[in-house]
Amino acid sequence: MTMSALGEPCVLLKLGEVVLKGNNRELFEQRLQANIKAALKDFDFKVDVRQRHGVIALFLPDGTTAEVADAVAARVAYVPGLVWIHRAWRVEKDPGAVTKAAIELLADRDDVRRGVSFAVRSRRRDKRFPLTSMEIDRSVGGELNDIYGLPVDLKNPELVVSIEVDRDEVFVFTGGTPGQGGLPVGTSGRGLVLMSGGIDSPVAAYRMMRRGLRVDFLHFSGIPFTTSESIYKAYALVRALDRFQGRSRLWVVPFGKAQQSIKASGQDRLAVISQRRLMLKTAEEVARRLRAGALVTGDSLGQVSSQTLQNITAQDDAVDMPILRPLIGLDKTEIMAEARRIGTLEISELPDEDCCTLLAPRRAETAAKIADLRQIEKRLDAEELAVQLAGSLQEYKLEG
């Protein structure tokens, strides 16, 4: 059987939460389409993106190989808002053509040679097609059973041949890749992530991107009292996360001298929370300049001394802007598993000179009092200091 029996390689995308939206669903779909096109901009050909009911189909130029179609499918798997990515074949709307494509699809497969159980599952979005879904299943399934001798298992098949009848064509495929789920980036506004070099903040950024938030990244460097290692690490983390949203921006504030001032205040046990409050004040000023509506941190309740309930409350008091904490109820094992899955864990575990090591009291305060922290800030003129720090902001642009 020739390649023409399989039709044309394409990619079929299944939507998640977007299909549950009401009157503004079209806006979500338009944003998702724009994000898909942006994710594919590095390919040297134009992908035809077509919206269907609950499905987006990516049609590729004539002559596109299966390998290139695989690469397109792999790239869009990082785009939030999609729950399944299927490398499909676009087939003529004819029952005979569909059957031929299904037969060709299973040719030369190792699992078929092993005699795996199978089922055919059809979905008929276009009710004008001459066969019902059940009739397609029986017809195609019977042909496959005759040719390959595979056992049929309708409840728990090892191999599923999927057939979806659409408006202008039929899609035939097996298997698929899970997508990121969630909402399209850009549908929930803009936020600013306080990006350390640790494990937690990149995962927090990813979780908020999945909720439709477009994020910028703000890193506090210990410069001039530390090297640029932490900046390089933050840069690498942002590059890894950029796959999920594109056009990411990393901003860096040199924070070493401000830390020195906090340390000189003599409030050793409150130094960490004082530093954290100043970071939040600075981040709030930066967020306003970037037109971001919220700050994002990687706090997890009780994980370290600065993340007790009382200390988190003291940090919230420092700013008026909402602070989003998507990891607040997760433990370290769960956070590490997510970091491993999204590809940031290995980077986060690289050694670096974190600015927080400059303020490492022998015993940190776990129940900071807001009044005491405000007194320290009054002596430091923290509001003016935050504005000055925001003014020293530097952008590190991603290459490529």
CSV table of C-alpha atoms in Angstrom, one decimal:
chain,number,residue,atom,x,y,z
A,1,MET,CA,0.0,0.0,0.0
A,2,THR,CA,1.4,3.4,-0.9
A,3,MET,CA,1.8,6.5,1.4
A,4,SER,CA,-1.2,8.1,-0.4
A,5,ALA,CA,-3.5,5.6,1.3
A,6,LEU,CA,-2.6,7.2,4.6
A,7,GLY,CA,-3.6,10.7,3.3
A,8,GLU,CA,-1.7,13.8,4.5
A,9,PRO,CA,0.1,14.1,7.8
A,10,CYS,CA,-1.5,16.7,10.2
A,11,VAL,CA,-1.9,17.4,13.9
A,12,LEU,CA,-5.2,17.3,15.8
A,13,LEU,CA,-5.4,19.3,19.0
A,14,LYS,CA,-8.1,18.7,21.7
A,15,LEU,CA,-9.2,21.6,23.9
A,16,GLY,CA,-9.7,21.5,27.6
A,17,GLU,CA,-11.3,24.0,29.9
A,18,VAL,CA,-11.8,26.4,26.9
A,19,VAL,CA,-14.8,24.4,25.7
A,20,LEU,CA,-16.6,25.1,29.1
A,21,LYS,CA,-16.5,28.8,28.6
A,22,GLY,CA,-19.7,30.6,27.7
A,23,ASN,CA,-20.2,33.7,25.7
A,24,ASN,CA,-16.5,34.6,25.7
A,25,ARG,CA,-15.3,31.2,24.6
A,26,GLU,CA,-14.4,32.7,21.2
A,27,LEU,CA,-11.9,35.0,22.8
A,28,PHE,CA,-10.2,32.1,24.6
A,29,GLU,CA,-10.1,30.2,21.3
A,30,GLN,CA,-8.6,33.1,19.5
A,31,ARG,CA,-5.9,33.5,22.1
A,32,LEU,CA,-5.1,29.8,22.0
A,33,GLN,CA,-4.8,29.9,18.2
A,34,ALA,CA,-2.5,32.9,18.4
A,35,ASN,CA,-0.3,31.1,21.0
A,36,ILE,CA,-0.1,28.0,18.8
A,37,LYS,CA,1.0,30.1,15.8
A,38,ALA,CA,3.6,31.9,18.0
A,39,ALA,CA,4.9,28.5,19.2
A,40,LEU,CA,5.4,27.4,15.6
A,41,LYS,CA,7.0,30.6,14.3
A,42,ASP,CA,10.5,29.0,14.1
A,43,PHE,CA,9.4,26.5,11.5
A,44,ASP,CA,10.3,27.6,8.0
A,45,PHE,CA,6.7,27.0,6.6
A,46,LYS,CA,3.3,28.3,7.4
A,47,VAL,CA,0.9,26.0,9.4
A,48,ASP,CA,-2.8,26.3,8.5
A,49,VAL,CA,-4.6,26.5,11.9
A,50,ARG,CA,-8.3,25.7,11.7
A,51,GLN,CA,-10.8,25.9,14.5
A,52,ARG,CA,-13.5,23.2,14.7
A,53,HIS,CA,-16.0,22.4,17.5
A,54,GLY,CA,-13.8,21.6,20.5
A,55,VAL,CA,-10.9,20.7,18.2
A,56,ILE,CA,-8.1,22.6,16.4
A,57,ALA,CA,-6.5,21.0,13.3
A,58,LEU,CA,-3.1,21.9,12.1
A,59,PHE,CA,-2.7,21.4,8.4
A,60,LEU,CA,0.8,21.3,6.9
A,61,PRO,CA,2.1,22.2,3.4
A,62,ASP,CA,2.0,19.7,0.7
A,63,GLY,CA,5.0,17.3,0.8
A,64,THR,CA,5.5,17.6,4.5
A,65,THR,CA,7.1,14.5,5.9
A,66,ALA,CA,5.8,12.5,8.9
A,67,GLU,CA,8.9,13.4,10.8
A,68,VAL,CA,8.3,17.1,10.4
A,69,ALA,CA,4.7,16.6,11.5
A,70,ASP,CA,6.0,14.8,14.5
A,71,ALA,CA,8.2,17.8,15.3
A,72,VAL,CA,5.2,20.2,15.0
A,73,ALA,CA,3.1,18.0,17.4
A,74,ALA,CA,6.0,17.9,19.9
A,75,ARG,CA,6.3,21.7,19.9
A,76,VAL,CA,2.6,22.5,20.4
A,77,ALA,CA,2.5,20.0,23.3
A,78,TYR,CA,4.0,22.7,25.5
A,79,VAL,CA,1.1,25.2,24.7
A,80,PRO,CA,-1.3,25.5,27.7
A,81,GLY,CA,-4.9,25.1,26.9
A,82,LEU,CA,-4.6,21.8,25.1
A,83,VAL,CA,-5.3,18.5,26.7
A,84,TRP,CA,-4.3,16.1,23.9
A,85,ILE,CA,-2.1,16.2,20.8
A,86,HIS,CA,-2.6,13.6,18.1
A,87,ARG,CA,-0.4,13.0,15.2
A,88,ALA,CA,-3.1,12.2,12.7
A,89,TRP,CA,-3.6,11.6,9.0
A,90,ARG,CA,-6.1,13.6,7.0
A,91,VAL,CA,-8.1,11.3,4.8
A,92,GLU,CA,-10.7,11.8,2.1
A,93,LYS,CA,-14.4,11.7,3.3
A,94,ASP,CA,-15.1,8.3,1.9
A,95,PRO,CA,-15.7,5.1,3.8
A,96,GLY,CA,-13.3,3.1,1.6
A,97,ALA,CA,-10.5,5.7,2.0
A,98,VAL,CA,-10.9,5.6,5.7
A,99,THR,CA,-10.6,1.8,5.9
A,100,LYS,CA,-7.5,1.9,3.7
A,101,ALA,CA,-5.9,4.5,5.8
A,102,ALA,CA,-6.6,2.5,9.0
A,103,ILE,CA,-5.1,-0.6,7.4
A,104,GLU,CA,-2.0,1.3,6.4
A,105,LEU,CA,-1.7,2.9,9.8
A,106,LEU,CA,-1.2,-0.5,11.5
A,107,ALA,CA,1.3,-1.8,8.9
A,108,ASP,CA,4.8,-2.7,10.1
A,109,ARG,CA,4.0,-2.0,13.8
A,110,ASP,CA,5.8,-4.1,16.3
A,111,ASP,CA,2.8,-4.2,18.7
A,112,VAL,CA,0.6,-5.4,15.8
A,113,ARG,CA,3.1,-8.2,15.1
A,114,ARG,CA,2.9,-9.2,18.7
A,115,GLY,CA,-0.9,-9.5,18.4
A,116,VAL,CA,-2.1,-6.8,20.8
A,117,SER,CA,-5.8,-6.4,21.4
A,118,PHE,CA,-7.4,-3.5,19.7
A,119,ALA,CA,-10.6,-1.5,19.2
A,120,VAL,CA,-11.8,1.1,16.7
A,121,ARG,CA,-13.4,4.2,18.2
A,122,SER,CA,-15.1,6.7,15.9
A,123,ARG,CA,-16.6,10.1,16.4
A,124,ARG,CA,-18.8,11.6,13.8
A,125,ARG,CA,-18.9,15.4,14.1
A,126,ASP,CA,-20.4,15.7,10.6
A,127,LYS,CA,-23.7,13.7,10.8
A,128,ARG,CA,-24.0,13.8,7.0
A,129,PHE,CA,-21.4,11.0,6.7
A,130,PRO,CA,-23.1,7.9,5.3
A,131,LEU,CA,-22.0,5.6,8.2
A,132,THR,CA,-22.8,6.1,11.9
A,133,SER,CA,-20.0,5.9,14.5
A,134,MET,CA,-21.0,2.3,15.4
A,135,GLU,CA,-21.1,1.3,11.7
A,136,ILE,CA,-17.6,2.8,11.2
A,137,ASP,CA,-16.3,0.9,14.2
A,138,ARG,CA,-17.7,-2.4,12.9
A,139,SER,CA,-16.6,-1.9,9.3
A,140,VAL,CA,-13.1,-0.8,9.9
A,141,GLY,CA,-12.6,-3.1,12.9
A,142,GLY,CA,-13.7,-6.1,10.8
A,143,GLU,CA,-11.2,-5.3,8.1
A,144,LEU,CA,-8.4,-4.9,10.5
A,145,ASN,CA,-9.3,-8.1,12.3
A,146,ASP,CA,-9.4,-10.0,8.9
A,147,ILE,CA,-6.0,-8.6,7.8
A,148,TYR,CA,-4.0,-8.6,11.0
A,149,GLY,CA,-5.8,-11.2,13.1
A,150,LEU,CA,-5.8,-9.0,16.2
A,151,PRO,CA,-8.2,-9.9,19.1
A,152,VAL,CA,-10.9,-7.3,19.7
A,153,ASP,CA,-11.2,-5.9,23.2
A,154,LEU,CA,-13.8,-3.1,23.4
A,155,LYS,CA,-13.3,-2.5,27.2
A,156,ASN,CA,-9.5,-2.4,27.7
A,157,PRO,CA,-7.8,-2.5,24.3
A,158,GLU,CA,-4.0,-2.2,24.1
A,159,LEU,CA,-4.3,-0.4,20.8
A,160,VAL,CA,-7.0,2.1,19.9
A,161,VAL,CA,-7.6,3.2,16.3
A,162,SER,CA,-9.3,6.6,16.4
A,163,ILE,CA,-11.4,7.9,13.5
A,164,GLU,CA,-13.0,11.4,13.6
A,165,VAL,CA,-15.3,12.5,10.9
A,166,ASP,CA,-15.1,16.3,10.5
A,167,ARG,CA,-16.7,18.8,8.2
A,168,ASP,CA,-14.3,18.5,5.2
A,169,GLU,CA,-12.2,15.4,6.0
A,170,VAL,CA,-11.7,12.4,8.3
A,171,PHE,CA,-8.8,12.1,10.8
A,172,VAL,CA,-7.3,8.7,11.5
A,173,PHE,CA,-4.8,8.2,14.3
A,174,THR,CA,-3.6,6.0,17.1
A,175,GLY,CA,-2.4,7.2,20.5
A,176,GLY,CA,-1.6,10.8,21.5
A,177,THR,CA,0.5,13.0,23.7
A,178,PRO,CA,-1.0,14.6,26.8
A,179,GLY,CA,-1.0,18.4,26.7
A,180,GLN,CA,-0.5,20.9,29.4
A,181,GLY,CA,-4.2,21.5,30.0
A,182,GLY,CA,-5.4,24.7,31.7
A,183,LEU,CA,-6.1,28.0,30.0
A,184,PRO,CA,-4.3,29.8,27.1
A,185,VAL,CA,-1.6,32.1,28.3
A,186,GLY,CA,-2.8,35.7,28.2
A,187,THR,CA,-6.4,35.1,29.1
A,188,SER,CA,-6.0,35.8,32.8
A,189,GLY,CA,-3.9,39.0,32.7
A,190,ARG,CA,-0.2,39.6,33.5
A,191,GLY,CA,1.8,38.7,36.6
A,192,LEU,CA,5.4,39.1,37.9
A,193,VAL,CA,7.2,36.1,39.3
A,194,LEU,CA,9.9,36.5,42.0
A,195,MET,CA,12.3,34.1,40.4
A,196,SER,CA,15.1,32.7,42.7
A,197,GLY,CA,17.4,30.0,41.5
A,198,GLY,CA,15.6,27.4,43.6
A,199,ILE,CA,13.2,24.6,42.7
A,200,ASP,CA,9.9,26.3,43.8
A,201,SER,CA,9.6,29.6,41.9
A,202,PRO,CA,9.9,28.0,38.4
A,203,VAL,CA,7.1,25.6,39.2
A,204,ALA,CA,5.0,28.4,40.6
A,205,ALA,CA,5.5,30.3,37.3
A,206,TYR,CA,4.5,27.3,35.3
A,207,ARG,CA,1.3,26.7,37.3
A,208,MET,CA,0.2,30.3,36.8
A,209,MET,CA,0.9,30.2,33.1
A,210,ARG,CA,-1.4,27.1,33.0
A,211,ARG,CA,-4.0,29.3,34.6
A,212,GLY,CA,-3.8,31.8,31.7
A,213,LEU,CA,-1.4,34.3,33.3
A,214,ARG,CA,1.3,35.8,31.2
A,215,VAL,CA,4.3,36.3,33.4
A,216,ASP,CA,7.5,38.3,33.6
A,217,PHE,CA,10.4,37.2,35.8
A,218,LEU,CA,12.2,39.3,38.4
A,219,HIS,CA,15.5,38.0,39.9
A,220,PHE,CA,17.2,39.6,42.9
A,221,SER,CA,21.0,39.3,42.6
A,222,GLY,CA,23.5,39.6,45.4
A,223,ILE,CA,25.7,41.8,43.3
A,224,PRO,CA,28.1,43.4,44.1
A,225,PHE,CA,28.8,41.0,46.9
A,226,THR,CA,28.2,37.8,44.8
A,227,THR,CA,29.1,36.8,41.3
A,228,SER,CA,26.7,36.7,38.3
A,229,GLU,CA,26.1,32.9,38.7
A,230,SER,CA,22.6,33.3,40.1
A,231,ILE,CA,21.7,35.5,37.1
A,232,TYR,CA,22.9,32.9,34.6
A,233,LYS,CA,20.9,30.3,36.5
A,234,ALA,CA,17.7,32.4,36.5
A,235,TYR,CA,18.3,33.0,32.8
A,236,ALA,CA,18.5,29.3,32.1
A,237,LEU,CA,15.3,28.7,34.1
A,238,VAL,CA,13.4,31.4,32.2
A,239,ARG,CA,14.6,29.8,28.9
A,240,ALA,CA,13.2,26.5,30.0
A,241,LEU,CA,9.9,28.0,30.9
A,242,ASP,CA,9.6,30.1,27.8
A,243,ARG,CA,8.4,27.0,25.9
A,244,PHE,CA,5.1,27.4,27.7
A,245,GLN,CA,4.4,31.0,26.9
A,246,GLY,CA,7.0,32.6,24.5
A,247,ARG,CA,8.4,36.1,24.6
A,248,SER,CA,9.4,35.8,28.2
A,249,ARG,CA,11.3,38.6,29.9
A,250,LEU,CA,13.8,38.4,32.7
A,251,TRP,CA,14.5,41.4,34.9
A,252,VAL,CA,17.3,41.6,37.4
A,253,VAL,CA,17.7,43.9,40.4
A,254,PRO,CA,21.2,44.2,42.1
A,255,PHE,CA,20.2,43.7,45.7
A,256,GLY,CA,23.4,43.3,47.6
A,257,LYS,CA,23.8,46.8,49.0
A,258,ALA,CA,20.2,46.8,50.2
A,259,GLN,CA,20.8,43.5,52.0
A,260,GLN,CA,23.9,45.0,53.6
A,261,SER,CA,21.7,47.9,55.0
A,262,ILE,CA,19.2,45.4,56.4
A,263,LYS,CA,22.0,43.4,58.1
A,264,ALA,CA,23.4,46.6,59.6
A,265,SER,CA,20.0,47.4,61.2
A,266,GLY,CA,20.9,44.9,63.9
A,267,GLN,CA,17.7,43.0,63.8
A,268,ASP,CA,19.3,39.6,63.1
A,269,ARG,CA,16.3,37.3,63.5
A,270,LEU,CA,14.1,39.6,61.5
A,271,ALA,CA,16.6,40.1,58.7
A,272,VAL,CA,15.1,37.4,56.4
A,273,ILE,CA,11.5,38.6,56.6
A,274,SER,CA,12.7,42.2,56.3
A,275,GLN,CA,14.6,41.3,53.2
A,276,ARG,CA,11.5,39.5,51.8
A,277,ARG,CA,9.3,42.5,52.4
A,278,LEU,CA,11.7,44.8,50.6
A,279,MET,CA,11.8,42.4,47.7
A,280,LEU,CA,8.0,42.4,47.5
A,281,LYS,CA,7.9,46.2,47.7
A,282,THR,CA,10.4,46.4,44.9
A,283,ALA,CA,8.6,43.8,42.9
A,284,GLU,CA,5.3,45.7,43.3
A,285,GLU,CA,7.0,48.9,42.0
A,286,VAL,CA,8.4,46.9,39.0
A,287,ALA,CA,5.0,45.2,38.4
A,288,ARG,CA,3.3,48.6,38.2
A,289,ARG,CA,5.8,49.7,35.6
A,290,LEU,CA,5.2,46.5,33.6
A,291,ARG,CA,1.5,46.8,34.0
A,292,ALA,CA,1.3,43.5,35.9
A,293,GLY,CA,-1.6,42.9,38.2
A,294,ALA,CA,-0.2,40.4,40.7
A,295,LEU,CA,3.0,39.0,42.2
A,296,VAL,CA,3.8,35.3,42.1
A,297,THR,CA,6.0,33.5,44.6
A,298,GLY,CA,6.9,29.9,45.2
A,299,ASP,CA,5.9,29.9,48.9
A,300,SER,CA,4.8,26.6,50.4
A,301,LEU,CA,3.2,26.7,53.8
A,302,GLY,CA,5.6,25.6,56.6
A,303,GLN,CA,8.4,24.6,54.2
A,304,VAL,CA,11.0,27.0,55.7
A,305,SER,CA,10.9,29.5,58.6
A,306,SER,CA,9.9,32.4,56.4
A,307,GLN,CA,6.9,30.5,55.2
A,308,THR,CA,5.0,30.0,58.5
A,309,LEU,CA,1.5,31.4,58.5
A,310,GLN,CA,2.5,34.4,60.6
A,311,ASN,CA,5.5,35.2,58.4
A,312,ILE,CA,3.4,34.9,55.2
A,313,THR,CA,0.9,37.3,56.8
A,314,ALA,CA,3.7,39.7,57.6
A,315,GLN,CA,4.8,39.6,53.9
A,316,ASP,CA,1.3,40.2,52.6
A,317,ASP,CA,1.3,43.4,54.7
A,318,ALA,CA,4.2,44.8,52.8
A,319,VAL,CA,2.3,45.4,49.6
A,320,ASP,CA,-1.1,46.3,48.3
A,321,MET,CA,-0.9,44.1,45.2
A,322,PRO,CA,-2.2,40.5,45.3
A,323,ILE,CA,0.4,37.8,45.9
A,324,LEU,CA,-0.4,34.5,44.2
A,325,ARG,CA,1.1,31.4,45.8
A,326,PRO,CA,0.1,28.4,43.7
A,327,LEU,CA,2.3,26.0,45.7
A,328,ILE,CA,1.0,26.9,49.1
A,329,GLY,CA,-0.5,23.5,49.8
A,330,LEU,CA,2.2,21.3,48.1
A,331,ASP,CA,5.1,19.5,49.9
A,332,LYS,CA,8.6,19.4,48.6
A,333,THR,CA,8.3,16.0,47.0
A,334,GLU,CA,5.3,17.1,44.9
A,335,ILE,CA,7.0,20.3,43.9
A,336,MET,CA,10.2,18.4,42.8
A,337,ALA,CA,8.1,15.9,40.8
A,338,GLU,CA,6.5,18.8,38.9
A,339,ALA,CA,9.9,20.5,38.4
A,340,ARG,CA,11.3,17.3,36.9
A,341,ARG,CA,8.3,16.9,34.6
A,342,ILE,CA,8.5,20.5,33.2
A,343,GLY,CA,12.3,20.3,32.8
A,344,THR,CA,13.5,22.8,35.5
A,345,LEU,CA,14.7,20.5,38.3
A,346,GLU,CA,18.2,19.9,36.9
A,347,ILE,CA,18.8,23.6,36.4
A,348,SER,CA,17.5,24.5,39.8
A,349,GLU,CA,19.9,21.9,41.5
A,350,LEU,CA,23.0,23.5,39.9
A,351,PRO,CA,25.1,25.3,42.5
A,352,ASP,CA,25.0,29.1,42.6
A,353,GLU,CA,25.7,32.0,44.9
A,354,ASP,CA,22.2,32.9,46.1
A,355,CYS,CA,21.7,36.4,47.4
A,356,CYS,CA,19.8,34.9,50.4
A,357,THR,CA,23.1,33.5,51.8
A,358,LEU,CA,24.1,37.0,52.7
A,359,LEU,CA,21.5,37.1,55.4
A,360,ALA,CA,21.6,33.8,57.2
A,361,PRO,CA,21.0,34.3,60.9
A,362,ARG,CA,21.8,31.5,63.3
A,363,ARG,CA,18.1,31.4,64.2
A,364,ALA,CA,15.4,32.9,62.0
A,365,GLU,CA,12.2,34.4,63.3
A,366,THR,CA,9.1,32.1,62.7
A,367,ALA,CA,6.5,34.5,64.1
A,368,ALA,CA,7.5,38.0,63.0
A,369,LYS,CA,5.5,40.9,64.3
A,370,ILE,CA,4.4,43.4,61.6
A,371,ALA,CA,4.9,46.4,64.0
A,372,ASP,CA,8.6,45.4,64.5
A,373,LEU,CA,9.1,45.0,60.7
A,374,ARG,CA,7.6,48.4,60.0
A,375,GLN,CA,10.0,50.0,62.5
A,376,ILE,CA,12.9,48.5,60.6
A,377,GLU,CA,11.5,49.8,57.3
A,378,LYS,CA,11.0,53.2,58.8
A,379,ARG,CA,14.7,53.5,59.7
A,380,LEU,CA,15.7,52.2,56.2
A,381,ASP,CA,13.1,54.4,54.4
A,382,ALA,CA,12.1,51.2,52.6
A,383,GLU,CA,9.5,52.8,50.4
A,384,GLU,CA,12.1,55.1,48.8
A,385,LEU,CA,14.6,52.3,48.7
A,386,ALA,CA,12.2,50.1,46.8
A,387,VAL,CA,11.7,52.8,44.2
A,388,GLN,CA,15.5,53.2,43.9
A,389,LEU,CA,15.9,49.4,43.5
A,390,ALA,CA,13.2,49.3,40.8
A,391,GLY,CA,15.1,52.1,39.0
A,392,SER,CA,18.2,49.9,38.8
A,393,LEU,CA,16.3,47.2,36.9
A,394,GLN,CA,18.1,45.5,34.0
A,395,GLU,CA,16.5,43.4,31.3
A,396,TYR,CA,18.2,40.2,30.2
A,397,LYS,CA,16.8,39.3,26.8
A,398,LEU,CA,16.4,35.7,25.7
A,399,GLU,CA,18.4,34.8,22.6
A,400,GLY,CA,16.7,33.4,19.6
